[in-house]
PDB file of C-alpha atoms in Angstrom:
ATOM      1  CA  GLU A   1      -0.011  -0.026  -0.006  1.00  0.00           C
ATOM      2  CA  ALA A   2       2.842   2.396   0.835  1.00  0.00           C
ATOM      3  CA  MET A   3       4.418   1.970  -2.556  1.00  0.00           C
ATOM      4  CA  ARG A   4       1.162   2.322  -4.533  1.00  0.00           C
ATOM      5  CA  GLY A   5       1.927   5.810  -5.805  1.00  0.00           C
ATOM      6  CA  VAL A   6       5.598   5.096  -6.622  1.00  0.00           C
ATOM      7  CA  THR A   7       4.581   1.932  -8.522  1.00  0.00           C
ATOM      8  CA  ASN A   8       2.002   3.952 -10.433  1.00  0.00           C
ATOM      9  CA  ASP A   9       4.672   6.527 -11.406  1.00  0.00           C
ATOM     10  CA  LEU A  10       7.139   3.848 -12.508  1.00  0.00           C
ATOM     11  CA  LEU A  11       4.531   2.023 -14.595  1.00  0.00           C
ATOM     12  CA  SER A  12       3.339   5.285 -16.177  1.00  0.00           C
ATOM     13  CA  ILE A  13       6.795   6.269 -17.518  1.00  0.00           C
ATOM     14  CA  GLN A  14       7.870   2.895 -18.879  1.00  0.00           C
ATOM     15  CA  GLY A  15       7.861   3.248 -22.681  1.00  0.00           C
ATOM     16  CA  ASN A  16       5.897   6.471 -22.445  1.00  0.00           C
ATOM     17  CA  THR A  17       7.265   9.703 -23.905  1.00  0.00           C
ATOM     18  CA  GLY A  18       4.377  11.611 -22.421  1.00  0.00           C
ATOM     19  CA  PRO A  19       1.120  13.153 -23.708  1.00  0.00           C
ATOM     20  CA  SER A  20       0.800  15.899 -26.270  1.00  0.00           C
ATOM     21  CA  TRP A  21       1.534  19.238 -24.607  1.00  0.00           C
ATOM     22  CA  ILE A  22      -1.179  20.913 -26.695  1.00  0.00           C
ATOM     23  CA  ASN A  23      -3.948  19.447 -24.437  1.00  0.00           C
ATOM     24  CA  LYS A  24      -2.921  21.226 -21.231  1.00  0.00           C
ATOM     25  CA  THR A  25      -5.442  23.050 -19.017  1.00  0.00           C
ATOM     26  CA  GLU A  26      -5.122  26.268 -17.126  1.00  0.00           C
ATOM     27  CA  ARG A  27      -5.798  24.848 -13.685  1.00  0.00           C
ATOM     28  CA  ALA A  28      -3.704  24.197 -10.595  1.00  0.00           C
ATOM     29  CA  PHE A  29      -3.347  20.498  -9.792  1.00  0.00           C
ATOM     30  CA  PHE A  30      -2.811  18.381  -6.703  1.00  0.00           C
ATOM     31  CA  ARG A  31      -2.905  14.664  -5.822  1.00  0.00           C
ATOM     32  CA  GLY A  32      -1.766  13.152  -2.581  1.00  0.00           C
ATOM     33  CA  ARG A  33      -2.653  11.436   0.607  1.00  0.00           C
ATOM     34  CA  ASP A  34      -4.315  12.905   3.701  1.00  0.00           C
ATOM     35  CA  SER A  35      -1.115  13.636   5.720  1.00  0.00           C
ATOM     36  CA  ARG A  36      -2.112  17.217   6.578  1.00  0.00           C
ATOM     37  CA  GLU A  37      -5.442  18.930   7.198  1.00  0.00           C
ATOM     38  CA  GLU A  38      -4.533  21.669   4.730  1.00  0.00           C
ATOM     39  CA  ARG A  39      -4.724  19.057   1.947  1.00  0.00           C
ATOM     40  CA  LEU A  40      -8.315  18.398   2.875  1.00  0.00           C
ATOM     41  CA  GLN A  41      -8.979  22.100   2.755  1.00  0.00           C
ATOM     42  CA  LEU A  42      -7.404  22.227  -0.713  1.00  0.00           C
ATOM     43  CA  VAL A  43      -9.767  19.479  -1.892  1.00  0.00           C
ATOM     44  CA  GLN A  44     -12.709  21.461  -0.508  1.00  0.00           C
ATOM     45  CA  LEU A  45     -11.511  24.596  -2.403  1.00  0.00           C
ATOM     46  CA  SER A  46     -11.296  22.424  -5.524  1.00  0.00           C
ATOM     47  CA  LYS A  47     -14.924  21.366  -5.116  1.00  0.00           C
ATOM     48  CA  GLU A  48     -15.924  25.055  -4.789  1.00  0.00           C
ATOM     49  CA  ASN A  49     -13.729  26.273  -7.670  1.00  0.00           C
ATOM     50  CA  PRO A  50     -13.223  23.332 -10.154  1.00  0.00           C
ATOM     51  CA  GLN A  51     -12.407  25.781 -12.974  1.00  0.00           C
ATOM     52  CA  LEU A  52      -9.300  26.937 -11.053  1.00  0.00           C
ATOM     53  CA  LEU A  53      -8.130  23.859  -9.144  1.00  0.00           C
ATOM     54  CA  ASP A  54      -8.151  20.078  -9.548  1.00  0.00           C
ATOM     55  CA  ALA A  55      -7.246  18.647  -6.120  1.00  0.00           C
ATOM     56  CA  GLY A  56      -7.883  15.182  -4.745  1.00  0.00           C
ATOM     57  CA  ILE A  57      -6.874  12.801  -1.993  1.00  0.00           C
ATOM     58  CA  THR A  58      -5.634   9.475  -3.289  1.00  0.00           C
ATOM     59  CA  GLY A  59      -5.404   7.651   0.005  1.00  0.00           C
ATOM     60  CA  TYR A  60      -6.954   8.211   3.464  1.00  0.00           C
ATOM     61  CA  PHE A  61      -5.246   7.249   6.667  1.00  0.00           C
ATOM     62  CA  PHE A  62      -5.284  10.145   9.179  1.00  0.00           C
ATOM     63  CA  PHE A  63      -8.722  11.577   8.226  1.00  0.00           C
ATOM     64  CA  GLN A  64     -10.662   8.419   7.167  1.00  0.00           C
ATOM     65  CA  GLU A  65     -13.900   9.990   8.259  1.00  0.00           C
ATOM     66  CA  LYS A  66     -13.518  12.680   5.547  1.00  0.00           C
ATOM     67  CA  GLU A  67     -13.405  10.165   2.642  1.00  0.00           C
ATOM     68  CA  LYS A  68     -17.171  10.035   2.197  1.00  0.00           C
ATOM     69  CA  GLU A  69     -17.461  13.833   2.241  1.00  0.00           C
ATOM     70  CA  LEU A  70     -14.435  14.644  -0.024  1.00  0.00           C
ATOM     71  CA  GLY A  71     -14.215  11.510  -2.111  1.00  0.00           C
ATOM     72  CA  LYS A  72     -11.156   9.574  -3.248  1.00  0.00           C
ATOM     73  CA  ALA A  73      -9.279  10.592  -6.350  1.00  0.00           C
ATOM     74  CA  LYS A  74      -7.679   8.116  -8.785  1.00  0.00           C
ATOM     75  CA  LEU A  75      -3.955   8.030  -9.056  1.00  0.00           C
ATOM     76  CA  MET A  76      -2.572   9.903 -11.985  1.00  0.00           C
ATOM     77  CA  GLY A  77       0.345   8.872 -14.150  1.00  0.00           C
ATOM     78  CA  PHE A  78       3.564  10.866 -14.011  1.00  0.00           C
ATOM     79  CA  PHE A  79       3.212  12.294 -17.509  1.00  0.00           C
ATOM     80  CA  ASP A  80      -0.487  12.979 -17.173  1.00  0.00           C
ATOM     81  CA  PHE A  81       0.435  15.224 -14.265  1.00  0.00           C
ATOM     82  CA  PHE A  82       2.867  17.307 -16.249  1.00  0.00           C
ATOM     83  CA  LYS A  83       0.641  17.785 -19.275  1.00  0.00           C
ATOM     84  CA  GLU A  84      -1.217  20.289 -17.067  1.00  0.00           C
ATOM     85  CA  ASN A  85       1.648  22.849 -17.252  1.00  0.00           C
ATOM     86  CA  ASP A  86       4.319  22.299 -19.857  1.00  0.00           C
ATOM     87  CA  GLU A  87       6.388  25.410 -19.431  1.00  0.00           C
ATOM     88  CA  ALA A  88       6.691  24.971 -15.646  1.00  0.00           C
ATOM     89  CA  ALA A  89       7.518  21.252 -16.149  1.00  0.00           C
ATOM     90  CA  LYS A  90      10.233  22.111 -18.627  1.00  0.00           C
ATOM     91  CA  LYS A  91      11.629  24.792 -16.351  1.00  0.00           C
ATOM     92  CA  ILE A  92      11.597  22.462 -13.325  1.00  0.00           C
ATOM     93  CA  ALA A  93      13.438  19.804 -15.304  1.00  0.00           C
ATOM     94  CA  LYS A  94      16.063  22.149 -16.625  1.00  0.00           C
ATOM     95  CA  GLU A  95      16.707  23.841 -13.285  1.00  0.00           C
ATOM     96  CA  GLY A  96      16.942  20.447 -11.581  1.00  0.00           C
ATOM     97  CA  GLN A  97      19.614  19.319 -14.060  1.00  0.00           C
ATOM     98  CA  LEU A  98      21.585  22.551 -13.632  1.00  0.00           C
ATOM     99  CA  MET A  99      21.378  22.384  -9.841  1.00  0.00           C
ATOM    100  CA  ALA A 100      22.499  18.781  -9.762  1.00  0.00           C
ATOM    101  CA  ARG A 101      25.349  19.475 -12.177  1.00  0.00           C
ATOM    102  CA  ASP A 102      26.485  22.469 -10.051  1.00  0.00           C
ATOM    103  CA  LEU A 103      25.994  21.047  -6.503  1.00  0.00           C
ATOM    104  CA  LEU A 104      27.238  17.504  -7.128  1.00  0.00           C
ATOM    105  CA  GLN A 105      30.685  18.452  -8.350  1.00  0.00           C
ATOM    106  CA  PRO A 106      33.565  16.730  -6.466  1.00  0.00           C
ATOM    107  CA  HIS A 107      34.880  19.981  -5.053  1.00  0.00           C
ATOM    108  CA  ARG A 108      31.480  20.813  -3.622  1.00  0.00           C
ATOM    109  CA  LEU A 109      31.226  17.386  -1.948  1.00  0.00           C
ATOM    110  CA  TYR A 110      34.698  17.817  -0.503  1.00  0.00           C
ATOM    111  CA  CYS A 111      33.753  21.195   0.955  1.00  0.00           C
ATOM    112  CA  TYR A 112      30.517  19.792   2.356  1.00  0.00           C
ATOM    113  CA  TYR A 113      32.338  16.981   4.116  1.00  0.00           C
ATOM    114  CA  TYR A 114      34.953  19.433   5.350  1.00  0.00           C
ATOM    115  CA  GLN A 115      32.286  21.561   6.935  1.00  0.00           C
ATOM    116  CA  VAL A 116      30.433  18.586   8.421  1.00  0.00           C
ATOM    117  CA  LEU A 117      33.641  17.200   9.996  1.00  0.00           C
ATOM    118  CA  GLN A 118      34.576  20.665  11.351  1.00  0.00           C
ATOM    119  CA  LYS A 119      31.199  20.899  13.106  1.00  0.00           C
ATOM    120  CA  TYR A 120      31.526  17.338  14.367  1.00  0.00           C
ATOM    121  CA  ALA A 121      35.005  18.123  15.751  1.00  0.00           C
ATOM    122  CA  GLU A 122      33.695  21.248  17.540  1.00  0.00           C
ATOM    123  CA  ARG A 123      31.054  19.175  19.317  1.00  0.00           C
ATOM    124  CA  GLN A 124      33.438  16.565  20.689  1.00  0.00           C
ATOM    125  CA  SER A 125      33.596  16.735  24.477  1.00  0.00           C
ATOM    126  CA  SER A 126      37.121  15.206  24.705  1.00  0.00           C
ATOM    127  CA  LYS A 127      40.316  15.007  22.751  1.00  0.00           C
ATOM    128  CA  PRO A 128      40.715  11.853  20.627  1.00  0.00           C
ATOM    129  CA  LYS A 129      42.978   9.172  22.118  1.00  0.00           C
ATOM    130  CA  VAL A 130      45.676   7.565  20.121  1.00  0.00           C
ATOM    131  CA  ARG A 131      45.380   3.848  20.711  1.00  0.00           C
ATOM    132  CA  ASP A 132      47.720   0.992  19.981  1.00  0.00           C
ATOM    133  CA  GLY A 133      47.667   0.028  16.340  1.00  0.00           C
ATOM    134  CA  MET A 134      46.557   3.468  15.107  1.00  0.00           C
ATOM    135  CA  GLU A 135      48.614   5.033  12.441  1.00  0.00           C
ATOM    136  CA  LEU A 136      49.138   8.768  11.827  1.00  0.00           C
ATOM    137  CA  ILE A 137      48.249   9.763   8.293  1.00  0.00           C
ATOM    138  CA  PRO A 138      50.222  12.853   7.333  1.00  0.00           C
ATOM    139  CA  GLN A 139      48.020  15.591   5.932  1.00  0.00           C
ATOM    140  CA  PRO A 140      49.008  17.976   3.124  1.00  0.00           C
ATOM    141  CA  GLU A 141      49.709  21.582   4.018  1.00  0.00           C
ATOM    142  CA  ASP A 142      46.572  23.665   4.253  1.00  0.00           C
ATOM    143  CA  SER A 143      47.623  25.757   1.318  1.00  0.00           C
ATOM    144  CA  THR A 144      47.426  22.704  -0.946  1.00  0.00           C
ATOM    145  CA  ALA A 145      43.989  21.538   0.185  1.00  0.00           C
ATOM    146  CA  ILE A 146      41.285  21.334  -2.535  1.00  0.00           C
ATOM    147  CA  CYS A 147      38.666  22.930  -0.265  1.00  0.00           C
ATOM    148  CA  GLN A 148      38.751  26.707  -0.189  1.00  0.00           C
ATOM    149  CA  CYS A 149      35.411  27.092   1.660  1.00  0.00           C
ATOM    150  CA  HIS A 150      37.040  27.872   5.036  1.00  0.00           C
ATOM    151  CA  ARG A 151      39.088  30.691   3.457  1.00  0.00           C
ATOM    152  CA  LYS A 152      36.270  32.783   2.054  1.00  0.00           C
ATOM    153  CA  LYS A 153      32.702  33.574   2.902  1.00  0.00           C
ATOM    154  CA  PRO A 154      30.137  32.135   0.504  1.00  0.00           C
ATOM    155  CA  SER A 155      28.615  34.666  -1.851  1.00  0.00           C
ATOM    156  CA  ARG A 156      25.203  33.128  -1.381  1.00  0.00           C
ATOM    157  CA  GLU A 157      23.404  30.830   0.975  1.00  0.00           C
ATOM    158  CA  GLU A 158      24.274  27.187   0.221  1.00  0.00           C
ATOM    159  CA  LEU A 159      21.982  24.229   0.827  1.00  0.00           C
TER     160      LEU A 159
END
């Protein structure tokens, strides 16, 4: 039951290049389970304004008593979802690719781990003990380190 939506998405994209973008509609769209009360309110707004919003709950768990009142929506395939707004879908895809390409570079990962280990070291309550069998691994001089993140302030907020 927990994988129902994921399975639906996987099955909907296998061998499917998506629907024709010409058939999109000018409405907001939502499908999801009843994990928050705001989602139920969204479905109610959809019932009152169907020309503006198509919202539906695909599975009830927390608010089962609302299923009769609000109804249960069918799952929608991955590409059927994106036919509703082609330009936004294209923009989301392009920006996701650019972000992944930018943030997942080796030097970014190195800097991330550097910062994580620095914070971890700050929170240690005692000095590390050198135990029998441990070996000292010489470190390169700081000036030769790949990571430059501790030398300059970031120009923008990083994730």
